[in-house]
Tab-separated table of C-alpha atoms in Angstrom:
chain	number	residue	atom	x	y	z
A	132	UNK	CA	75.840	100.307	-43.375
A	133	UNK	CA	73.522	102.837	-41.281
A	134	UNK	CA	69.655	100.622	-40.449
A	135	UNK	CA	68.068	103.407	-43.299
A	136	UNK	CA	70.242	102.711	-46.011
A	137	UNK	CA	70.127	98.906	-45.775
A	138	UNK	CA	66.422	99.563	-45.966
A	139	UNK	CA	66.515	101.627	-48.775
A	140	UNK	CA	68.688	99.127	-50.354
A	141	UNK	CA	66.216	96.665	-49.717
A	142	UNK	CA	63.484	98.313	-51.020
A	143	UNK	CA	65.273	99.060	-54.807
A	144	UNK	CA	66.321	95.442	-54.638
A	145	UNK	CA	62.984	94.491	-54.345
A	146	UNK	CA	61.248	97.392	-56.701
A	147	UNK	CA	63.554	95.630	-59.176
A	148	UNK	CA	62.732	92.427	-58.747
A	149	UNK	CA	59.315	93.191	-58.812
A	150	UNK	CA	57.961	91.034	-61.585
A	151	UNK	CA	60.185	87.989	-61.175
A	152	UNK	CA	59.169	87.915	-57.547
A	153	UNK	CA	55.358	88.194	-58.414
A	154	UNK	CA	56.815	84.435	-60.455
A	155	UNK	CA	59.269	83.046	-57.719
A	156	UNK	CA	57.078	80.284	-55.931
A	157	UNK	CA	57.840	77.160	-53.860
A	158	UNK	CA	56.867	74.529	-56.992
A	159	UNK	CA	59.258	76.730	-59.308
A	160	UNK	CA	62.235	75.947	-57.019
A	161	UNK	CA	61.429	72.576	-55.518
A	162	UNK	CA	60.956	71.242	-59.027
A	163	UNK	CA	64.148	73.188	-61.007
A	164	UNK	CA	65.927	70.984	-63.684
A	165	UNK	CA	69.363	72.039	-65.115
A	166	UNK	CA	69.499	74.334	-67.752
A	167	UNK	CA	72.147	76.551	-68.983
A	168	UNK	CA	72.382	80.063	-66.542
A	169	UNK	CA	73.668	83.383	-66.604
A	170	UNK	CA	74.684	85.816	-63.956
A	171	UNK	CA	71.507	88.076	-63.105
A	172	UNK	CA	68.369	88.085	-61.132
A	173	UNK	CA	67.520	85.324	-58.686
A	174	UNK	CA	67.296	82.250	-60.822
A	175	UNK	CA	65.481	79.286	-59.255
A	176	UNK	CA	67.944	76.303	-60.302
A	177	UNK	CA	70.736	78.298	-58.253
A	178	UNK	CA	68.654	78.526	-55.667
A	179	UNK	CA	68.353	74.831	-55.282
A	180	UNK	CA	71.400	74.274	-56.326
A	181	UNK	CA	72.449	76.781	-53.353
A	182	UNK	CA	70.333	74.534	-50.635
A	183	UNK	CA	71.514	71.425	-51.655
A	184	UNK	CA	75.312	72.313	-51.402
A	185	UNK	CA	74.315	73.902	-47.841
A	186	UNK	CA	72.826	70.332	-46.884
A	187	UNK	CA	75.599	68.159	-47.794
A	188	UNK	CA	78.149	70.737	-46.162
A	189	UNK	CA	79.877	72.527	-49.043
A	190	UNK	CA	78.842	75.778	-48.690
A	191	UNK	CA	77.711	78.268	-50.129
A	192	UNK	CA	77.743	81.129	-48.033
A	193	UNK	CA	74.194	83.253	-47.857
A	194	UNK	CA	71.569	81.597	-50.417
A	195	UNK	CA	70.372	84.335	-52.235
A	196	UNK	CA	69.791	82.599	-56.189
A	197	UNK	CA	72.454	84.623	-57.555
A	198	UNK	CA	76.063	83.542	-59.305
A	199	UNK	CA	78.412	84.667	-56.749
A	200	UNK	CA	82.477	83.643	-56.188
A	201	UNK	CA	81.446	81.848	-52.838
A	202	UNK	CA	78.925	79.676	-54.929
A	203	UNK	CA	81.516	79.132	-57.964
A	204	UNK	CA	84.001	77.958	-55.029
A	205	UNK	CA	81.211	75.551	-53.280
A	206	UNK	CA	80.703	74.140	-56.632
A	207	UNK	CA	84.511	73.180	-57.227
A	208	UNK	CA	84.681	71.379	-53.742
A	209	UNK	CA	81.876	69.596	-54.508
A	210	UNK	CA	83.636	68.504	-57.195
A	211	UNK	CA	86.392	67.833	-56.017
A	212	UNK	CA	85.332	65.729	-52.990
A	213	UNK	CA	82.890	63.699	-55.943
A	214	UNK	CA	85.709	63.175	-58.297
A	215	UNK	CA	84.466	65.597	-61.040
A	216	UNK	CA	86.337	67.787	-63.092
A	217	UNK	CA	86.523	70.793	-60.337
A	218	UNK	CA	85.964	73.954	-62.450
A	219	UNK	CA	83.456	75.707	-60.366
A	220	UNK	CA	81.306	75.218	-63.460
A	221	UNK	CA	77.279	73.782	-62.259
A	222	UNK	CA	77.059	71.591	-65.582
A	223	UNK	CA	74.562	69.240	-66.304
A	224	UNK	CA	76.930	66.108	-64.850
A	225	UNK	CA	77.457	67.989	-61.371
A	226	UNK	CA	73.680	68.765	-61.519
A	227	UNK	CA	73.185	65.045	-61.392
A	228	UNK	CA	75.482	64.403	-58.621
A	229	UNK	CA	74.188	66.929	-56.377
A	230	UNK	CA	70.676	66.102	-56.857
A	231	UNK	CA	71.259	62.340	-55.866
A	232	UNK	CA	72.470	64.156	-52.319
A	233	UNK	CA	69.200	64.821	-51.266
A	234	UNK	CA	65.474	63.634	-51.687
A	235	UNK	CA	63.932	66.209	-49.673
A	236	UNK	CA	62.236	69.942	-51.284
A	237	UNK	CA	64.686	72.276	-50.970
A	238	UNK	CA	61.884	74.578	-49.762
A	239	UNK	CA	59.642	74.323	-47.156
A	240	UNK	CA	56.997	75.384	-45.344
A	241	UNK	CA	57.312	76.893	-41.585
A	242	UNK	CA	54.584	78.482	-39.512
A	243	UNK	CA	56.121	81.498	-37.428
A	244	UNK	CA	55.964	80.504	-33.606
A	245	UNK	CA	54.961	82.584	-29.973
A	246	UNK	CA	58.563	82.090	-29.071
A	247	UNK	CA	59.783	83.777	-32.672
A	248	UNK	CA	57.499	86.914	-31.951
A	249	UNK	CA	58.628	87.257	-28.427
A	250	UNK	CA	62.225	87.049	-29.199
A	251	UNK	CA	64.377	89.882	-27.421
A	252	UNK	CA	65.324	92.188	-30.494
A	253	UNK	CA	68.408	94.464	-30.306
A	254	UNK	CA	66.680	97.753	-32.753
A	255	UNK	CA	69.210	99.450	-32.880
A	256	UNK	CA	73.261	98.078	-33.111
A	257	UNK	CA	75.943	101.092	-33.677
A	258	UNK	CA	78.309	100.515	-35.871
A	259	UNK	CA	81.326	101.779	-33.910
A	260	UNK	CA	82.759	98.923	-31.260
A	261	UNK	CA	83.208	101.276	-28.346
A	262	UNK	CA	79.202	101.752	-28.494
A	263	UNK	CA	78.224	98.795	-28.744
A	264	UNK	CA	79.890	98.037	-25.158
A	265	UNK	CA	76.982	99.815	-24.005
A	266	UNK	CA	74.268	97.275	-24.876
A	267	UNK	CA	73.248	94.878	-22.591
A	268	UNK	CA	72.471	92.067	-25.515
A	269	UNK	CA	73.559	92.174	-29.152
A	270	UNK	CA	70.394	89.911	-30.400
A	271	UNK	CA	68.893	90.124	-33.854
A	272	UNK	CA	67.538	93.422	-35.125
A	273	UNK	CA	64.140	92.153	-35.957
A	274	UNK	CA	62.144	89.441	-36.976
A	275	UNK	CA	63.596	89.536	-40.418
A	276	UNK	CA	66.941	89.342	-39.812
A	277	UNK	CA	66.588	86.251	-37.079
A	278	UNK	CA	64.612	83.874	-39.497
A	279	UNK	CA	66.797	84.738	-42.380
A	280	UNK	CA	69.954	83.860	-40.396
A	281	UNK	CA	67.668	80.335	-39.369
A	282	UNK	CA	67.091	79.506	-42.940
A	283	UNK	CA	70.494	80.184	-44.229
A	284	UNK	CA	69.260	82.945	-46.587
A	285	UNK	CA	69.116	86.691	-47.523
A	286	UNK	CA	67.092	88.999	-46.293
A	287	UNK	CA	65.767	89.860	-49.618
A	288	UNK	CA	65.296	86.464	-50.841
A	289	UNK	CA	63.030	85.568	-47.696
A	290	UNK	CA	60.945	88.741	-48.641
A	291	UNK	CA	60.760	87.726	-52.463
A	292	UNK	CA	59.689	83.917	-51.125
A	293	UNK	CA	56.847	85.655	-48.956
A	294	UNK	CA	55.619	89.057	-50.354
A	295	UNK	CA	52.864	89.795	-48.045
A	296	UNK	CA	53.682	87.665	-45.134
A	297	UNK	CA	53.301	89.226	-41.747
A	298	UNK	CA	56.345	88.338	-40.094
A	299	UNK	CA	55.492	89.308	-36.872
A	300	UNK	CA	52.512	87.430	-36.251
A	301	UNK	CA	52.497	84.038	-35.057
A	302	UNK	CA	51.301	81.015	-36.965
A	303	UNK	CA	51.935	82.900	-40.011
A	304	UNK	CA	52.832	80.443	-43.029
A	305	UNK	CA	56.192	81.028	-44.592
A	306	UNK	CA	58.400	79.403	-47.143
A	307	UNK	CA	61.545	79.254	-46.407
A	308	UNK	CA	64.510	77.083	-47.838
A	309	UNK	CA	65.292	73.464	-46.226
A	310	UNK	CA	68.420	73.755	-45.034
A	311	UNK	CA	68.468	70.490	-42.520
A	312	UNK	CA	71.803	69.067	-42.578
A	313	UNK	CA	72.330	65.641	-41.512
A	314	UNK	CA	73.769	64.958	-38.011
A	315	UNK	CA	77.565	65.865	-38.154
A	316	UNK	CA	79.963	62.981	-38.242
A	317	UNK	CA	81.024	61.159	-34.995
A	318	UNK	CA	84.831	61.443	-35.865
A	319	UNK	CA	86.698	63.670	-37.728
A	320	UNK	CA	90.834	63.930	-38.390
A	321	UNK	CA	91.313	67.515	-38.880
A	322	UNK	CA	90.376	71.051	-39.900
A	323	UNK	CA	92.289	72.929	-42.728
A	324	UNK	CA	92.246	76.972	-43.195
A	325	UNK	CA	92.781	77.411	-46.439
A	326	UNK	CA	94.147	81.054	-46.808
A	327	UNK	CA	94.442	81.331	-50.507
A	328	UNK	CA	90.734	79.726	-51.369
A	329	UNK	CA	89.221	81.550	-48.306
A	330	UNK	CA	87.631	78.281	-46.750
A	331	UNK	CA	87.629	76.004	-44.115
A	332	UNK	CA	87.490	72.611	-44.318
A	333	UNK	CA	86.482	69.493	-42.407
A	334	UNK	CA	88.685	66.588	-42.977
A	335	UNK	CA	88.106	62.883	-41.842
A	336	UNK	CA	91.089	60.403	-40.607
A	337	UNK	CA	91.887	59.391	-44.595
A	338	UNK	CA	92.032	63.448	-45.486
A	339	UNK	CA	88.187	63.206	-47.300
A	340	UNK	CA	86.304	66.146	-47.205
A	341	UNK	CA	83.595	66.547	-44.924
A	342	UNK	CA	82.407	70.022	-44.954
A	343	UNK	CA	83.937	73.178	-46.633
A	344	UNK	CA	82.710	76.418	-45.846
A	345	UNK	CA	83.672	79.724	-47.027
A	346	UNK	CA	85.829	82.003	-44.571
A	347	UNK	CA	87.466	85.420	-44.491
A	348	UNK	CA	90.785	85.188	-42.845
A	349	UNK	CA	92.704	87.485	-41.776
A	350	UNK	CA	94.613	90.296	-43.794
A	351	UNK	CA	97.623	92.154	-45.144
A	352	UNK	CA	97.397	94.312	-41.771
A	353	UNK	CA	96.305	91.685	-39.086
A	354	UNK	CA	97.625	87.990	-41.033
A	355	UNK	CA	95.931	84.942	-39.640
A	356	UNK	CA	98.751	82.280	-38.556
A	357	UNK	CA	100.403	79.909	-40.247
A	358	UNK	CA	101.203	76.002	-39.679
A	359	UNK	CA	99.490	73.854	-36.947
A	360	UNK	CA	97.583	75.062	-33.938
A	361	UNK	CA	95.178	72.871	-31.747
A	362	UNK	CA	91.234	73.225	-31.068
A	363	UNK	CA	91.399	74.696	-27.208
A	364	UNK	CA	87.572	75.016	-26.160
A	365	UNK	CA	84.241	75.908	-27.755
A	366	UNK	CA	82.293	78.640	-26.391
A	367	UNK	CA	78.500	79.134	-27.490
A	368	UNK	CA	77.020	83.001	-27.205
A	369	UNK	CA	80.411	84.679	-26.217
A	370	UNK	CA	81.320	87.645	-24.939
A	371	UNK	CA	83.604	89.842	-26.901
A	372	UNK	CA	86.715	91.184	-25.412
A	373	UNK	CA	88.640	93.826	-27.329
A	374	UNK	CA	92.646	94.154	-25.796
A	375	UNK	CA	93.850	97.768	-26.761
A	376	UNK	CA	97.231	95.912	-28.424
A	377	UNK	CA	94.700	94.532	-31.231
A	378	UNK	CA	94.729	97.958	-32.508
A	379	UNK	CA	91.862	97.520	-34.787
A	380	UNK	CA	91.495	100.701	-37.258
A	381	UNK	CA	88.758	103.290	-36.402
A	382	UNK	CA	88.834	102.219	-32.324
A	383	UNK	CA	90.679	105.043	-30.559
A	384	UNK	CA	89.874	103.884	-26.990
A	385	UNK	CA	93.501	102.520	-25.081
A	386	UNK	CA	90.763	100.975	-22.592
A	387	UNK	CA	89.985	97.396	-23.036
A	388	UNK	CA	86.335	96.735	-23.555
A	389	UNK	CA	83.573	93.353	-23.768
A	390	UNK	CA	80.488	93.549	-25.956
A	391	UNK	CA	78.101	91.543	-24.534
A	392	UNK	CA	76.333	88.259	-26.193
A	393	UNK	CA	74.371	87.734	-28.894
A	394	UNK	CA	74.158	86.757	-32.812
A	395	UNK	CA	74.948	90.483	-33.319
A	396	UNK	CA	77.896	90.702	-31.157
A	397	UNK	CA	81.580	90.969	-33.461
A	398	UNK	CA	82.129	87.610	-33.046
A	399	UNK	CA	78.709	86.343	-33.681
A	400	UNK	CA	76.884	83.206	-32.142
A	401	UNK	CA	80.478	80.694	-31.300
A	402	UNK	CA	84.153	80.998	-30.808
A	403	UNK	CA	86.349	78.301	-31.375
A	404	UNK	CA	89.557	79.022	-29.356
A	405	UNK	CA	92.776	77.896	-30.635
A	406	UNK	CA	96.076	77.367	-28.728
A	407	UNK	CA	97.387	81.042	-30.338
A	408	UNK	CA	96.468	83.350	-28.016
A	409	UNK	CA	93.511	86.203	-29.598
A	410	UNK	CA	92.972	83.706	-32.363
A	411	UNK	CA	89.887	81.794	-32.838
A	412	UNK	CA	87.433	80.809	-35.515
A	413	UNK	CA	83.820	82.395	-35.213
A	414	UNK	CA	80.478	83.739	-36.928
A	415	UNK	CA	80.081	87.176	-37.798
A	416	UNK	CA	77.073	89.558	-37.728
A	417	UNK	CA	77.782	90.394	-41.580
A	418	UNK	CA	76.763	86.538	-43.207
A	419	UNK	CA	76.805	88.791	-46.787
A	420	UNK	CA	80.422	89.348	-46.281
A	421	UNK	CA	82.318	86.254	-45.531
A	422	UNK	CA	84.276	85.459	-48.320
A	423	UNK	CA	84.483	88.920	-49.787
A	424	UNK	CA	86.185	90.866	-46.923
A	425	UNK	CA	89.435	90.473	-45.053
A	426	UNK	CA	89.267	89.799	-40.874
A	427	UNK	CA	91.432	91.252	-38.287
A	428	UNK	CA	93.311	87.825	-38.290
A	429	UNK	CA	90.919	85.714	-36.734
A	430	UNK	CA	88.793	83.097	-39.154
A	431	UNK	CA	85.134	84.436	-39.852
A	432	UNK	CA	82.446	82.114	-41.217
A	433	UNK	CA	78.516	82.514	-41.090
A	434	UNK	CA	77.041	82.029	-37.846
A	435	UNK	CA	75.383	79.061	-38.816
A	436	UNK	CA	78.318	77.475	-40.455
A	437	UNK	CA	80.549	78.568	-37.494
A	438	UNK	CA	78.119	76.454	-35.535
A	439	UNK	CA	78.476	73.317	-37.495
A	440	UNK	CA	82.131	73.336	-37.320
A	441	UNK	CA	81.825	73.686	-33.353
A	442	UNK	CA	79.702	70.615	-33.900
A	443	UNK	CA	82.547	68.744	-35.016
A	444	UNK	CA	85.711	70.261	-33.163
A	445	UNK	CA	86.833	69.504	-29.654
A	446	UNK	CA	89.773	70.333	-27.449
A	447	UNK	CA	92.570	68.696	-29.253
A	448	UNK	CA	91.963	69.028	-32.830
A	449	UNK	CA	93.957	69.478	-34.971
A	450	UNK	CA	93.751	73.115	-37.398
A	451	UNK	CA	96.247	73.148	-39.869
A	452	UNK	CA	96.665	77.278	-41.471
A	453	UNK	CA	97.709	76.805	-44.900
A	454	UNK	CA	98.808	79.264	-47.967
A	455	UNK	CA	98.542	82.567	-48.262
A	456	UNK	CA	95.709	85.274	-48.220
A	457	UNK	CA	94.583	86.629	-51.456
A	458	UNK	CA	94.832	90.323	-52.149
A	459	UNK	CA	92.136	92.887	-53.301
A	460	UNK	CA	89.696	92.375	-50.569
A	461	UNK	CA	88.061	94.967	-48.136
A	462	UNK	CA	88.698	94.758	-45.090
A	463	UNK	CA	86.143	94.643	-42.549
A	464	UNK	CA	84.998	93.427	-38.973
A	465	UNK	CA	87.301	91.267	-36.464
């Protein structure tokens, strides 16, 4: 999507949620109760129910306060992993459960820093691969775009928390959600790609979850593999290096290419090699469409999520590709 029509999409979003916004405050979320919920505008109990799944690892994907498949499918791990019936359904008895996770306010207060404002912005990021070769950095767009990625949430959403906040100007006061997690587990037995679901999972030595995050993985076109593969290396801010015999649609080049580093770059902010060779799992410029779009094989998650798995993995461990991949996606990005 071209920089002017994801602002224009922006704006309608937000001349439509106009009044609810001028509503939407930090006491309104931080002190939601369960109540019964419909798909719509951005409702405050899914927004902490949204922050609290992203603390205790089953995640939801981009917390935005709307229904969405990727939240239905965090709630049903949850459940899962806490013995509850695992409908995808938040009822009133998951509610419970999930609150008892964490104490803390799911939103919080942070105060925009000199570092934030001087930040080496990328303006403007072609769409086309070849192009994007060209740039010396593939950093975050703008100011927006890097704290939204920081607090785990939509653009929009971080403009509905903080109307008239000036973004660009440090020590300005914004409220953004609390999406601390806890520090990752010492030891864990193995990862699982689940093809059919469209997550990954963290498993410990017994086979508990740990984590579960949602994932687009691979395609019809470009399937990701199947059976057991092994955790080869982990590299943070990587380069991206496209091999002509990937033969991604819309690249006509038969040169081989890199794309420099950055949260922006096709791979986003980690790679996690495995012991296949092109295959990896990594974050993705696109944290709105993981979970809804196909990959060109490899595993995509969030780059935040992609980085909490690297927190876990190292050389040796064991990723276990499992099922199928569902049909009737897009398909999108590598």
């Amino acid at each position: 999507m071209s920089r002017l029509l994801l602002t224009v999409a922006l704006a309608f979003t937000l001349a439509c949620d106009g009044a609810q916004a001028a509503k939407l405050n930090i006491d309104m979320v931080n002190q939601a109760q369960f109540s019964e919920y419909e798909a719509g505008g951005v409702n405050p109990m899914l927004m902490k129910a949204q922050i609290l799944l992203d603390r205790a690892r089953f995640s939801p994907g981009l917390i935005d306060g709307h229904l969405s498949t990727n939240f239905t499918k965090a709630v049903a791990a949850f459940q899962a992993a806490k013995g509850l019936p695992s409908d995808g359904k938040l009822t009133r008895e998951t509610w419970n459960k999930l609150a008892t996770t964490s104490v803390e306010p799911v939103l919080m207060t942070y105060e925009v820093t000199t570092k934030d404002v001087h930040s080496r912005f990328t303006r403007r990021i072609p769409a086309r691969m070849e192009r994007m070769a060209r740039l010396k950095r593939l950093g975050y767009r703008n100011m927006r775009e890097k704290l939204a990625e920081r607090f785990h949430v939509s653009e929009q959403l971080l403009t509905m928390l903080n109307p008239r906040a000036r973004l660009k100007k440090a020590g300005t006061s914004l409220v953004v959600p609390g999406v601390g997690r806890s520090a990752p587990p010492a030891t864990i037995g193995s990862v699982e790609v689940d093809k059919a679901s469209r997550q990954v999972r963290v498993l410990d030595p017994a086979g508990k979850w740990l984590a579960v995050y949602p994932a687009s993985i691979g395609s019809q076109e470009k399937p990701a593999p199947s059976g057991i593969v092994d955790v080869r290396r982990v590299v943070h801010n990587p380069t991206y290096h496209y091999d002509p015999k990937f033969a991604f649609k819309g690249i006509k080049t038969k040169r081989p290419f890199a794309i420099a580093a950055g949260p922006n770059n096709p791979v986003g902010s980690v790679w996690i090699d495995l012991s296949i060779e092109s295959y990896g799992i990594h974050g993705t410029p696109a944290p709105g469409q993981i979970g809804t779009t196909f990959s060109h094989g490899c595993v995509r998650l969030t780059n935040w999520d992609a980085e909490d798995l690297a927190s876990m993995v190292k050389p040796g461990t064991m990723v276990d590709f499992k099922g199928d991949i569902a049909p009737n996606q897009d398909e999108r990005s590598p």
